[in-house]
């Protein structure tokens, strides 16, 4: 599935993030990630 720019720019607060682990959330906060795209194309993996 190809995601649109609009979908990638969706704030994490508008997305179901229940599958993310505590460690992933720690990294998200550490890197200041705020969008779905930032989470999908992360720099910490």
CSV table of N, CA and C in Angstrom, one decimal:
chain,number,residue,atom,x,y,z
A,1,UNK,N,0.8,-1.2,0.0
A,1,UNK,CA,0.0,0.0,0.0
A,1,UNK,C,0.9,1.2,0.0
A,2,UNK,N,0.6,2.2,-0.9
A,2,UNK,CA,1.3,3.4,-0.9
A,2,UNK,C,0.5,4.4,-0.1
A,3,UNK,N,1.2,5.1,0.8
A,3,UNK,CA,0.6,6.1,1.6
A,3,UNK,C,0.8,7.5,1.0
A,4,UNK,N,-0.3,8.3,1.1
A,4,UNK,CA,-0.2,9.7,0.6
A,4,UNK,C,0.6,10.6,1.5
A,5,UNK,N,1.0,11.7,1.0
A,5,UNK,CA,1.7,12.7,1.8
A,5,UNK,C,0.8,13.1,3.0
A,6,UNK,N,-0.5,13.2,2.8
A,6,UNK,CA,-1.4,13.6,3.9
A,6,UNK,C,-1.4,12.5,5.0
A,7,UNK,N,-1.4,11.2,4.5
A,7,UNK,CA,-1.4,10.1,5.5
A,7,UNK,C,-0.1,10.1,6.3
A,8,UNK,N,1.0,10.3,5.6
A,8,UNK,CA,2.3,10.3,6.3
A,8,UNK,C,2.4,11.4,7.3
A,9,UNK,N,1.7,12.5,7.0
A,9,UNK,CA,1.8,13.7,7.9
A,9,UNK,C,0.8,13.7,9.0
A,10,UNK,N,0.0,12.6,9.1
A,10,UNK,CA,-1.0,12.4,10.2
A,10,UNK,C,-0.3,12.4,11.6
A,11,UNK,N,-0.8,13.3,12.5
A,11,UNK,CA,-0.2,13.3,13.8
A,11,UNK,C,-0.4,11.9,14.5
A,12,UNK,N,0.5,11.5,15.3
A,12,UNK,CA,0.4,10.3,16.0
A,12,UNK,C,-0.8,10.2,17.0
A,13,UNK,N,-1.2,11.4,17.4
A,13,UNK,CA,-2.4,11.4,18.3
A,13,UNK,C,-3.7,11.0,17.5
A,14,UNK,N,-3.6,11.0,16.2
A,14,UNK,CA,-4.8,10.6,15.4
A,14,UNK,C,-4.7,9.2,14.9
A,15,UNK,N,-3.7,8.4,15.3
A,15,UNK,CA,-3.4,7.1,14.8
A,15,UNK,C,-3.5,6.1,16.0
A,16,UNK,N,-3.9,4.9,15.7
A,16,UNK,CA,-3.9,3.8,16.7
A,16,UNK,C,-2.5,3.4,16.9
A,17,UNK,N,-1.9,3.7,18.0
A,17,UNK,CA,-0.5,3.4,18.3
A,17,UNK,C,-0.4,2.3,19.4
A,18,UNK,N,-1.5,1.6,19.6
A,18,UNK,CA,-1.5,0.6,20.7
A,18,UNK,C,-0.5,-0.6,20.5
A,19,UNK,N,0.0,-0.8,19.3
A,19,UNK,CA,1.0,-1.9,19.0
A,19,UNK,C,2.4,-1.5,19.3
A,20,UNK,N,2.6,-0.2,19.6
A,20,UNK,CA,4.0,0.3,19.9
A,20,UNK,C,4.4,-0.1,21.3
A,21,UNK,N,5.7,-0.5,21.4
A,21,UNK,CA,6.2,-1.0,22.7
A,21,UNK,C,6.7,0.2,23.5
A,22,UNK,N,6.9,0.0,24.8
A,22,UNK,CA,7.5,1.1,25.6
A,22,UNK,C,8.8,1.6,25.1
A,23,UNK,N,9.6,0.7,24.6
A,23,UNK,CA,10.9,1.1,24.0
A,23,UNK,C,10.7,1.9,22.7
A,24,UNK,N,9.8,1.5,21.9
A,24,UNK,CA,9.5,2.3,20.7
A,24,UNK,C,9.0,3.7,21.1
A,25,UNK,N,8.2,3.8,22.1
A,25,UNK,CA,7.7,5.1,22.5
A,25,UNK,C,8.8,6.0,23.1
A,26,UNK,N,9.7,5.3,23.8
A,26,UNK,CA,10.9,6.0,24.3
A,26,UNK,C,11.7,6.6,23.2
A,27,UNK,N,11.9,5.9,22.1
A,27,UNK,CA,12.7,6.4,20.9
A,27,UNK,C,11.9,7.5,20.2
A,28,UNK,N,10.6,7.3,20.1
A,28,UNK,CA,9.7,8.3,19.5
A,28,UNK,C,9.9,9.7,20.2
A,29,UNK,N,9.8,9.6,21.5
A,29,UNK,CA,9.9,10.8,22.3
A,29,UNK,C,11.3,11.4,22.3
A,30,UNK,N,12.3,10.5,22.3
A,30,UNK,CA,13.7,10.9,22.2
A,30,UNK,C,14.0,11.7,20.9
A,31,UNK,N,13.5,11.2,19.8
A,31,UNK,CA,13.8,11.8,18.5
A,31,UNK,C,12.7,12.9,18.2
A,32,UNK,N,11.7,13.1,19.0
A,32,UNK,CA,10.7,14.1,18.7
A,32,UNK,C,9.8,13.8,17.6
A,33,UNK,N,9.6,12.6,17.3
A,33,UNK,CA,8.7,12.2,16.2
A,33,UNK,C,7.3,12.5,16.6
A,34,UNK,N,6.6,13.1,15.6
A,34,UNK,CA,5.2,13.5,15.9
A,34,UNK,C,4.2,13.0,14.8
A,35,UNK,N,4.7,12.4,13.7
A,35,UNK,CA,3.8,12.0,12.6
A,35,UNK,C,3.9,10.5,12.3
A,36,UNK,N,2.9,10.0,11.6
A,36,UNK,CA,2.9,8.6,11.2
A,36,UNK,C,4.1,8.3,10.3
A,37,UNK,N,4.4,9.2,9.4
A,37,UNK,CA,5.6,9.0,8.5
A,37,UNK,C,6.9,9.0,9.3
A,38,UNK,N,7.0,9.8,10.3
A,38,UNK,CA,8.2,9.8,11.1
A,38,UNK,C,8.4,8.5,11.9
A,39,UNK,N,7.3,7.9,12.2
A,39,UNK,CA,7.4,6.6,12.9
A,39,UNK,C,7.7,5.4,11.9
A,40,UNK,N,7.0,5.5,10.8
A,40,UNK,CA,7.2,4.4,9.8
A,40,UNK,C,8.7,4.4,9.2
A,41,UNK,N,9.2,5.6,9.0
A,41,UNK,CA,10.5,5.7,8.4
A,41,UNK,C,11.5,6.3,9.4
A,42,UNK,N,11.6,5.5,10.5
A,42,UNK,CA,12.4,5.9,11.7
A,42,UNK,C,13.9,5.8,11.4
A,43,UNK,N,14.6,6.6,12.2
A,43,UNK,CA,16.1,6.7,12.1
A,43,UNK,C,16.8,5.9,13.1
A,44,UNK,N,16.0,5.4,14.1
A,44,UNK,CA,16.6,4.7,15.2
A,44,UNK,C,16.7,3.2,15.0
A,45,UNK,N,16.1,2.6,14.0
A,45,UNK,CA,16.1,1.2,13.8
A,45,UNK,C,17.4,0.6,13.4
